[in-house]
Amino acid sequence: MLSFQEKEAIIAKFPELTRKEVSMGRVNYHFDESLHEKKIVVRHLHENGNGFVYVGQLPQFEADKKGFINIRDFSADELEEVIAGSIRYLSTDPAGEPVNEAWVNREGTELHLKEENGYFNLYYGENLEEGFDSAKEARLYLKEDGFRLKSGGAE
């Protein structure tokens, strides 16, 4: 597990984050240029190494209901990757691009999740496999069936 100081050194690599002390020796890091209502990227980083990073609805992370994941046992690379992902997420317009993601399972089967006319459709090639009312519902279905977001995500 990385120490508090090691985690702070990694976070310091992101000059767009502003350090703000909060109660009980904890520290938050804000991304003031966020296009979302949420501005906190790192929340409650504590001297014991515990803390949380906001990942919103990024499908590759298992977040709590507020969109945060615990970073207590993250490696340096994992921490850097999740913070960069959070900043990218918060830098995108929430009403921006429609969902267009590639998902793959262990056997190499690839499915595409596409937002079309307010629905989230799952395709195998050109064939419609399933339709969902929300991206969250579709992603949960994919994860339960052993699929993971393919690197790059979109076509």
Short mmCIF file of N, CA and C in Angstrom, two decimals:
data_model
loop_
_atom_site.label_atom_id
_atom_site.label_comp_id
_atom_site.label_asym_id
_atom_site.label_seq_id
_atom_site.Cartn_x
_atom_site.Cartn_y
_atom_site.Cartn_z
N MET A 1 0.84 -1.18 0.00
CA MET A 1 0.00 0.00 0.00
C MET A 1 0.89 1.24 0.00
N LEU A 2 0.50 2.22 -0.82
CA LEU A 2 1.23 3.47 -0.87
C LEU A 2 0.96 4.30 0.38
N SER A 3 1.95 5.03 0.80
CA SER A 3 1.77 5.91 1.96
C SER A 3 1.02 7.18 1.54
N PHE A 4 0.60 7.92 2.52
CA PHE A 4 -0.07 9.21 2.29
C PHE A 4 0.83 10.11 1.44
N GLN A 5 2.11 10.18 1.80
CA GLN A 5 3.06 11.03 1.09
C GLN A 5 3.25 10.57 -0.36
N GLU A 6 3.30 9.26 -0.57
CA GLU A 6 3.45 8.73 -1.93
C GLU A 6 2.20 9.06 -2.77
N LYS A 7 1.04 8.93 -2.17
CA LYS A 7 -0.20 9.26 -2.89
C LYS A 7 -0.25 10.75 -3.20
N GLU A 8 0.16 11.59 -2.27
CA GLU A 8 0.18 13.03 -2.53
C GLU A 8 1.17 13.37 -3.65
N ALA A 9 2.30 12.68 -3.70
CA ALA A 9 3.28 12.94 -4.76
C ALA A 9 2.70 12.59 -6.14
N ILE A 10 1.94 11.52 -6.20
CA ILE A 10 1.29 11.13 -7.46
C ILE A 10 0.24 12.16 -7.84
N ILE A 11 -0.57 12.57 -6.88
CA ILE A 11 -1.62 13.55 -7.14
C ILE A 11 -1.01 14.88 -7.60
N ALA A 12 0.16 15.21 -7.06
CA ALA A 12 0.84 16.46 -7.42
C ALA A 12 1.24 16.50 -8.90
N LYS A 13 1.26 15.34 -9.56
CA LYS A 13 1.57 15.29 -11.00
C LYS A 13 0.45 15.90 -11.83
N PHE A 14 -0.68 16.19 -11.20
CA PHE A 14 -1.84 16.75 -11.88
C PHE A 14 -2.02 18.20 -11.43
N PRO A 15 -1.36 19.14 -12.12
CA PRO A 15 -1.40 20.54 -11.69
C PRO A 15 -2.79 21.17 -11.75
N GLU A 16 -3.71 20.53 -12.47
CA GLU A 16 -5.08 21.06 -12.57
C GLU A 16 -5.89 20.81 -11.30
N LEU A 17 -5.33 20.04 -10.35
CA LEU A 17 -6.03 19.77 -9.09
C LEU A 17 -5.56 20.74 -8.00
N THR A 18 -6.52 21.18 -7.20
CA THR A 18 -6.25 22.10 -6.11
C THR A 18 -6.44 21.38 -4.79
N ARG A 19 -5.42 21.46 -3.94
CA ARG A 19 -5.44 20.79 -2.62
C ARG A 19 -6.24 21.62 -1.63
N LYS A 20 -7.15 20.96 -0.91
CA LYS A 20 -7.96 21.64 0.12
C LYS A 20 -8.02 20.74 1.35
N GLU A 21 -7.57 21.27 2.48
CA GLU A 21 -7.62 20.52 3.73
C GLU A 21 -9.04 20.50 4.26
N VAL A 22 -9.44 19.34 4.77
CA VAL A 22 -10.75 19.18 5.41
C VAL A 22 -10.53 18.67 6.83
N SER A 23 -11.54 18.22 7.48
CA SER A 23 -11.45 17.82 8.89
C SER A 23 -10.65 16.55 9.12
N MET A 24 -10.21 16.37 10.33
CA MET A 24 -9.55 15.15 10.84
C MET A 24 -8.33 14.75 10.02
N GLY A 25 -7.54 15.74 9.58
CA GLY A 25 -6.30 15.46 8.87
C GLY A 25 -6.49 14.96 7.45
N ARG A 26 -7.68 15.07 6.92
CA ARG A 26 -7.95 14.60 5.56
C ARG A 26 -7.78 15.74 4.56
N VAL A 27 -7.58 15.34 3.31
CA VAL A 27 -7.35 16.30 2.24
C VAL A 27 -8.24 15.95 1.05
N ASN A 28 -8.80 16.96 0.41
CA ASN A 28 -9.52 16.80 -0.86
C ASN A 28 -8.72 17.48 -1.95
N TYR A 29 -8.92 17.00 -3.18
CA TYR A 29 -8.33 17.65 -4.35
C TYR A 29 -9.45 17.95 -5.33
N HIS A 30 -9.57 19.23 -5.69
CA HIS A 30 -10.65 19.70 -6.54
C HIS A 30 -10.16 19.96 -7.96
N PHE A 31 -11.03 19.72 -8.92
CA PHE A 31 -10.79 20.04 -10.32
C PHE A 31 -11.76 21.17 -10.67
N ASP A 32 -11.29 22.40 -10.55
CA ASP A 32 -12.15 23.57 -10.70
C ASP A 32 -12.67 23.76 -12.12
N GLU A 33 -12.04 23.14 -13.10
CA GLU A 33 -12.47 23.28 -14.50
C GLU A 33 -13.51 22.23 -14.90
N SER A 34 -14.01 21.48 -13.94
CA SER A 34 -14.99 20.42 -14.22
C SER A 34 -16.20 20.96 -14.97
N LEU A 35 -16.65 20.21 -15.96
CA LEU A 35 -17.86 20.55 -16.70
C LEU A 35 -19.10 19.93 -16.05
N HIS A 36 -18.88 19.19 -14.99
CA HIS A 36 -19.95 18.55 -14.24
C HIS A 36 -20.18 19.34 -12.95
N GLU A 37 -21.27 19.04 -12.29
CA GLU A 37 -21.54 19.67 -11.00
C GLU A 37 -20.47 19.26 -9.98
N LYS A 38 -19.99 18.04 -10.09
CA LYS A 38 -18.98 17.49 -9.19
C LYS A 38 -17.61 18.10 -9.52
N LYS A 39 -16.89 18.52 -8.47
CA LYS A 39 -15.55 19.11 -8.67
C LYS A 39 -14.47 18.36 -7.91
N ILE A 40 -14.85 17.50 -6.94
CA ILE A 40 -13.86 16.78 -6.14
C ILE A 40 -13.40 15.54 -6.90
N VAL A 41 -12.09 15.44 -7.13
CA VAL A 41 -11.51 14.25 -7.76
C VAL A 41 -11.05 13.28 -6.68
N VAL A 42 -10.28 13.78 -5.71
CA VAL A 42 -9.82 12.94 -4.59
C VAL A 42 -10.50 13.46 -3.33
N ARG A 43 -11.15 12.54 -2.62
CA ARG A 43 -11.90 12.93 -1.43
C ARG A 43 -11.37 12.18 -0.20
N HIS A 44 -11.20 12.91 0.87
CA HIS A 44 -10.85 12.37 2.19
C HIS A 44 -9.58 11.52 2.17
N LEU A 45 -8.56 11.99 1.45
CA LEU A 45 -7.26 11.31 1.53
C LEU A 45 -6.74 11.50 2.95
N HIS A 46 -6.45 10.39 3.60
CA HIS A 46 -6.09 10.42 5.02
C HIS A 46 -4.65 9.95 5.20
N GLU A 47 -4.05 10.34 6.30
CA GLU A 47 -2.66 9.96 6.61
C GLU A 47 -2.47 8.45 6.68
N ASN A 48 -3.56 7.69 6.91
CA ASN A 48 -3.44 6.23 6.96
C ASN A 48 -3.45 5.61 5.56
N GLY A 49 -3.54 6.46 4.52
CA GLY A 49 -3.50 5.97 3.14
C GLY A 49 -4.86 5.75 2.52
N ASN A 50 -5.91 5.84 3.32
CA ASN A 50 -7.25 5.66 2.78
C ASN A 50 -7.68 6.92 2.03
N GLY A 51 -8.57 6.76 1.09
CA GLY A 51 -9.11 7.88 0.33
C GLY A 51 -9.98 7.37 -0.80
N PHE A 52 -10.58 8.30 -1.51
CA PHE A 52 -11.52 7.96 -2.57
C PHE A 52 -11.27 8.84 -3.79
N VAL A 53 -11.53 8.28 -4.97
CA VAL A 53 -11.44 9.04 -6.22
C VAL A 53 -12.79 8.96 -6.91
N TYR A 54 -13.23 10.10 -7.43
CA TYR A 54 -14.50 10.16 -8.14
C TYR A 54 -14.32 9.62 -9.55
N VAL A 55 -15.13 8.63 -9.91
CA VAL A 55 -15.08 8.07 -11.26
C VAL A 55 -16.43 8.18 -11.95
N GLY A 56 -17.40 8.77 -11.26
CA GLY A 56 -18.71 8.99 -11.86
C GLY A 56 -19.29 7.71 -12.40
N GLN A 57 -19.60 7.72 -13.69
CA GLN A 57 -20.21 6.55 -14.34
C GLN A 57 -19.25 5.86 -15.29
N LEU A 58 -17.95 6.02 -15.05
CA LEU A 58 -16.99 5.33 -15.91
C LEU A 58 -17.20 3.82 -15.76
N PRO A 59 -17.46 3.13 -16.87
CA PRO A 59 -17.85 1.72 -16.77
C PRO A 59 -16.76 0.77 -16.30
N GLN A 60 -15.49 1.16 -16.41
CA GLN A 60 -14.43 0.23 -16.02
C GLN A 60 -14.18 0.18 -14.52
N PHE A 61 -14.91 1.01 -13.75
CA PHE A 61 -14.73 1.03 -12.31
C PHE A 61 -16.03 0.69 -11.59
N GLU A 62 -15.89 0.02 -10.44
CA GLU A 62 -17.04 -0.32 -9.59
C GLU A 62 -17.14 0.77 -8.52
N ALA A 63 -17.94 1.79 -8.77
CA ALA A 63 -18.06 2.92 -7.86
C ALA A 63 -19.21 2.72 -6.88
N ASP A 64 -19.15 3.47 -5.77
CA ASP A 64 -20.27 3.47 -4.84
C ASP A 64 -21.39 4.33 -5.42
N LYS A 65 -22.49 4.47 -4.70
CA LYS A 65 -23.65 5.18 -5.25
C LYS A 65 -23.38 6.66 -5.49
N LYS A 66 -22.32 7.20 -4.90
CA LYS A 66 -21.96 8.61 -5.12
C LYS A 66 -20.90 8.76 -6.22
N GLY A 67 -20.46 7.64 -6.80
CA GLY A 67 -19.49 7.69 -7.90
C GLY A 67 -18.03 7.62 -7.48
N PHE A 68 -17.75 7.23 -6.23
CA PHE A 68 -16.38 7.17 -5.74
C PHE A 68 -15.91 5.72 -5.59
N ILE A 69 -14.59 5.52 -5.73
CA ILE A 69 -13.98 4.22 -5.44
C ILE A 69 -12.88 4.42 -4.40
N ASN A 70 -12.68 3.40 -3.58
CA ASN A 70 -11.66 3.45 -2.54
C ASN A 70 -10.29 3.16 -3.16
N ILE A 71 -9.29 3.97 -2.81
CA ILE A 71 -7.95 3.84 -3.39
C ILE A 71 -6.92 3.36 -2.38
N ARG A 72 -7.36 2.86 -1.26
CA ARG A 72 -6.45 2.46 -0.19
C ARG A 72 -5.34 1.53 -0.67
N ASP A 73 -5.68 0.52 -1.44
CA ASP A 73 -4.70 -0.49 -1.85
C ASP A 73 -4.23 -0.34 -3.30
N PHE A 74 -4.43 0.83 -3.89
CA PHE A 74 -4.02 1.05 -5.27
C PHE A 74 -2.50 1.15 -5.40
N SER A 75 -1.99 0.65 -6.51
CA SER A 75 -0.57 0.84 -6.84
C SER A 75 -0.40 2.25 -7.40
N ALA A 76 0.83 2.66 -7.59
CA ALA A 76 1.10 3.99 -8.15
C ALA A 76 0.48 4.12 -9.53
N ASP A 77 0.65 3.10 -10.37
CA ASP A 77 0.08 3.14 -11.73
C ASP A 77 -1.44 3.19 -11.70
N GLU A 78 -2.05 2.39 -10.82
CA GLU A 78 -3.52 2.38 -10.72
C GLU A 78 -4.04 3.74 -10.26
N LEU A 79 -3.37 4.33 -9.30
CA LEU A 79 -3.80 5.64 -8.79
C LEU A 79 -3.68 6.70 -9.87
N GLU A 80 -2.57 6.70 -10.57
CA GLU A 80 -2.38 7.68 -11.64
C GLU A 80 -3.43 7.50 -12.74
N GLU A 81 -3.71 6.25 -13.08
CA GLU A 81 -4.70 5.95 -14.13
C GLU A 81 -6.11 6.39 -13.72
N VAL A 82 -6.50 6.13 -12.48
CA VAL A 82 -7.85 6.48 -12.06
C VAL A 82 -8.02 7.99 -11.93
N ILE A 83 -6.99 8.69 -11.49
CA ILE A 83 -7.08 10.15 -11.40
C ILE A 83 -7.17 10.76 -12.79
N ALA A 84 -6.34 10.27 -13.71
CA ALA A 84 -6.39 10.77 -15.10
C ALA A 84 -7.77 10.49 -15.71
N GLY A 85 -8.33 9.32 -15.44
CA GLY A 85 -9.66 8.98 -15.94
C GLY A 85 -10.73 9.89 -15.36
N SER A 86 -10.61 10.19 -14.09
CA SER A 86 -11.57 11.09 -13.43
C SER A 86 -11.53 12.48 -14.07
N ILE A 87 -10.32 12.99 -14.29
CA ILE A 87 -10.18 14.32 -14.89
C ILE A 87 -10.73 14.33 -16.31
N ARG A 88 -10.45 13.27 -17.07
CA ARG A 88 -11.01 13.18 -18.44
C ARG A 88 -12.54 13.17 -18.38
N TYR A 89 -13.08 12.37 -17.47
CA TYR A 89 -14.54 12.28 -17.32
C TYR A 89 -15.14 13.64 -16.96
N LEU A 90 -14.54 14.32 -16.00
CA LEU A 90 -15.06 15.61 -15.57
C LEU A 90 -14.81 16.71 -16.60
N SER A 91 -13.96 16.44 -17.57
CA SER A 91 -13.68 17.41 -18.63
C SER A 91 -14.62 17.27 -19.82
N THR A 92 -15.47 16.26 -19.81
CA THR A 92 -16.40 16.06 -20.92
C THR A 92 -17.76 16.63 -20.58
N ASP A 93 -18.42 17.13 -21.58
CA ASP A 93 -19.76 17.68 -21.41
C ASP A 93 -20.70 16.56 -21.03
N PRO A 94 -21.42 16.69 -19.89
CA PRO A 94 -22.32 15.63 -19.46
C PRO A 94 -23.40 15.30 -20.48
N ALA A 95 -23.74 16.27 -21.31
CA ALA A 95 -24.76 16.02 -22.34
C ALA A 95 -24.10 15.81 -23.70
N GLY A 96 -22.83 15.42 -23.67
CA GLY A 96 -22.02 15.32 -24.89
C GLY A 96 -22.32 14.12 -25.75
N GLU A 97 -21.29 13.46 -26.16
CA GLU A 97 -21.35 12.36 -27.12
C GLU A 97 -22.25 11.22 -26.63
N PRO A 98 -23.02 10.64 -27.54
CA PRO A 98 -23.80 9.46 -27.15
C PRO A 98 -22.87 8.27 -26.87
N VAL A 99 -23.38 7.35 -26.08
CA VAL A 99 -22.60 6.15 -25.73
C VAL A 99 -22.33 5.33 -26.99
N ASN A 100 -21.07 4.91 -27.15
CA ASN A 100 -20.66 4.03 -28.24
C ASN A 100 -19.44 3.28 -27.73
N GLU A 101 -19.66 2.10 -27.13
CA GLU A 101 -18.59 1.37 -26.46
C GLU A 101 -18.47 -0.05 -27.01
N ALA A 102 -17.23 -0.51 -27.07
CA ALA A 102 -16.95 -1.90 -27.43
C ALA A 102 -16.64 -2.68 -26.15
N TRP A 103 -17.28 -3.85 -26.01
CA TRP A 103 -17.08 -4.72 -24.86
C TRP A 103 -16.63 -6.08 -25.36
N VAL A 104 -15.78 -6.76 -24.59
CA VAL A 104 -15.26 -8.06 -25.01
C VAL A 104 -15.25 -9.01 -23.81
N ASN A 105 -15.46 -10.31 -24.12
CA ASN A 105 -15.37 -11.31 -23.04
C ASN A 105 -14.08 -12.10 -23.21
N ARG A 106 -13.87 -13.09 -22.35
CA ARG A 106 -12.62 -13.87 -22.37
C ARG A 106 -12.42 -14.65 -23.66
N GLU A 107 -13.53 -15.03 -24.28
CA GLU A 107 -13.44 -15.79 -25.53
C GLU A 107 -13.17 -14.89 -26.73
N GLY A 108 -13.17 -13.58 -26.51
CA GLY A 108 -12.91 -12.64 -27.59
C GLY A 108 -14.17 -12.17 -28.31
N THR A 109 -15.33 -12.58 -27.84
CA THR A 109 -16.58 -12.12 -28.44
C THR A 109 -16.74 -10.63 -28.13
N GLU A 110 -17.02 -9.87 -29.16
CA GLU A 110 -17.14 -8.42 -29.01
C GLU A 110 -18.58 -7.98 -29.23
N LEU A 111 -19.08 -7.19 -28.30
CA LEU A 111 -20.41 -6.59 -28.41
C LEU A 111 -20.24 -5.08 -28.37
N HIS A 112 -21.17 -4.38 -29.02
CA HIS A 112 -21.12 -2.92 -29.04
C HIS A 112 -22.37 -2.36 -28.39
N LEU A 113 -22.15 -1.45 -27.45
CA LEU A 113 -23.24 -0.75 -26.78
C LEU A 113 -23.36 0.63 -27.42
N LYS A 114 -24.54 0.90 -27.98
CA LYS A 114 -24.75 2.18 -28.67
C LYS A 114 -26.02 2.84 -28.18
N GLU A 115 -25.91 4.14 -27.95
CA GLU A 115 -27.07 4.94 -27.58
C GLU A 115 -27.76 5.39 -28.86
N GLU A 116 -29.04 5.04 -28.96
CA GLU A 116 -29.81 5.38 -30.16
C GLU A 116 -31.22 5.78 -29.76
N ASN A 117 -31.58 7.02 -30.06
CA ASN A 117 -32.93 7.51 -29.79
C ASN A 117 -33.36 7.32 -28.35
N GLY A 118 -32.45 7.56 -27.41
CA GLY A 118 -32.78 7.47 -26.00
C GLY A 118 -32.72 6.06 -25.42
N TYR A 119 -32.39 5.07 -26.25
CA TYR A 119 -32.23 3.69 -25.77
C TYR A 119 -30.78 3.27 -25.90
N PHE A 120 -30.42 2.23 -25.18
CA PHE A 120 -29.06 1.72 -25.19
C PHE A 120 -29.11 0.30 -25.74
N ASN A 121 -28.67 0.17 -26.99
CA ASN A 121 -28.78 -1.09 -27.71
C ASN A 121 -27.45 -1.81 -27.76
N LEU A 122 -27.54 -3.13 -27.61
CA LEU A 122 -26.38 -3.99 -27.62
C LEU A 122 -26.37 -4.77 -28.93
N TYR A 123 -25.26 -4.65 -29.67
CA TYR A 123 -25.14 -5.28 -30.98
C TYR A 123 -24.02 -6.31 -31.00
N TYR A 124 -24.28 -7.41 -31.71
CA TYR A 124 -23.25 -8.37 -32.08
C TYR A 124 -23.14 -8.22 -33.59
N GLY A 125 -22.07 -7.57 -34.02
CA GLY A 125 -21.96 -7.22 -35.44
C GLY A 125 -23.09 -6.25 -35.79
N GLU A 126 -23.87 -6.60 -36.79
CA GLU A 126 -25.01 -5.77 -37.21
C GLU A 126 -26.31 -6.18 -36.53
N ASN A 127 -26.26 -7.28 -35.77
CA ASN A 127 -27.47 -7.83 -35.16
C ASN A 127 -27.74 -7.23 -33.80
N LEU A 128 -28.97 -6.76 -33.59
CA LEU A 128 -29.39 -6.25 -32.30
C LEU A 128 -29.60 -7.43 -31.35
N GLU A 129 -28.87 -7.43 -30.24
CA GLU A 129 -28.97 -8.51 -29.26
C GLU A 129 -29.95 -8.19 -28.15
N GLU A 130 -29.93 -6.94 -27.67
CA GLU A 130 -30.72 -6.56 -26.51
C GLU A 130 -30.83 -5.04 -26.47
N GLY A 131 -31.92 -4.55 -25.89
CA GLY A 131 -32.11 -3.12 -25.72
C GLY A 131 -32.36 -2.80 -24.26
N PHE A 132 -31.88 -1.65 -23.80
CA PHE A 132 -31.99 -1.25 -22.40
C PHE A 132 -32.46 0.19 -22.30
N ASP A 133 -33.06 0.52 -21.17
CA ASP A 133 -33.53 1.89 -20.94
C ASP A 133 -32.42 2.81 -20.45
N SER A 134 -31.34 2.24 -19.91
CA SER A 134 -30.24 3.07 -19.41
C SER A 134 -28.90 2.41 -19.70
N ALA A 135 -27.86 3.25 -19.79
CA ALA A 135 -26.51 2.73 -20.00
C ALA A 135 -26.07 1.92 -18.78
N LYS A 136 -26.47 2.35 -17.60
CA LYS A 136 -26.10 1.64 -16.37
C LYS A 136 -26.64 0.22 -16.39
N GLU A 137 -27.89 0.07 -16.79
CA GLU A 137 -28.53 -1.25 -16.87
C GLU A 137 -27.80 -2.13 -17.89
N ALA A 138 -27.46 -1.56 -19.04
CA ALA A 138 -26.77 -2.31 -20.08
C ALA A 138 -25.38 -2.74 -19.62
N ARG A 139 -24.66 -1.85 -18.96
CA ARG A 139 -23.31 -2.16 -18.49
C ARG A 139 -23.34 -3.23 -17.41
N LEU A 140 -24.32 -3.17 -16.55
CA LEU A 140 -24.47 -4.19 -15.51
C LEU A 140 -24.70 -5.56 -16.16
N TYR A 141 -25.56 -5.61 -17.15
CA TYR A 141 -25.84 -6.83 -17.90
C TYR A 141 -24.54 -7.38 -18.50
N LEU A 142 -23.76 -6.51 -19.13
CA LEU A 142 -22.51 -6.93 -19.76
C LEU A 142 -21.52 -7.48 -18.72
N LYS A 143 -21.38 -6.77 -17.62
CA LYS A 143 -20.45 -7.21 -16.58
C LYS A 143 -20.87 -8.56 -16.00
N GLU A 144 -22.17 -8.73 -15.78
CA GLU A 144 -22.67 -9.99 -15.23
C GLU A 144 -22.44 -11.15 -16.19
N ASP A 145 -22.38 -10.86 -17.49
CA ASP A 145 -22.12 -11.89 -18.49
C ASP A 145 -20.64 -12.04 -18.81
N GLY A 146 -19.77 -11.42 -18.00
CA GLY A 146 -18.32 -11.62 -18.15
C GLY A 146 -17.66 -10.73 -19.17
N PHE A 147 -18.30 -9.65 -19.57
CA PHE A 147 -17.71 -8.72 -20.53
C PHE A 147 -17.02 -7.59 -19.78
N ARG A 148 -16.01 -7.02 -20.43
CA ARG A 148 -15.32 -5.85 -19.89
C ARG A 148 -15.16 -4.85 -21.02
N LEU A 149 -15.06 -3.58 -20.65
CA LEU A 149 -14.90 -2.53 -21.63
C LEU A 149 -13.58 -2.73 -22.36
N LYS A 150 -13.63 -2.74 -23.67
CA LYS A 150 -12.43 -2.91 -24.48
C LYS A 150 -11.63 -1.63 -24.44
N SER A 151 -10.32 -1.74 -24.45
CA SER A 151 -9.46 -0.54 -24.45
C SER A 151 -9.87 0.37 -25.58
N GLY A 152 -9.97 1.65 -25.27
CA GLY A 152 -10.43 2.61 -26.28
C GLY A 152 -11.92 2.80 -26.22
N GLY A 153 -12.67 1.75 -25.88
CA GLY A 153 -14.11 1.85 -25.64
C GLY A 153 -14.95 2.05 -26.86
N ALA A 154 -14.77 3.11 -27.61
CA ALA A 154 -15.64 3.43 -28.73
C ALA A 154 -15.03 2.97 -30.04
N GLU A 155 -15.88 2.90 -31.05
CA GLU A 155 -15.39 2.53 -32.38
C GLU A 155 -14.67 3.70 -33.01
#
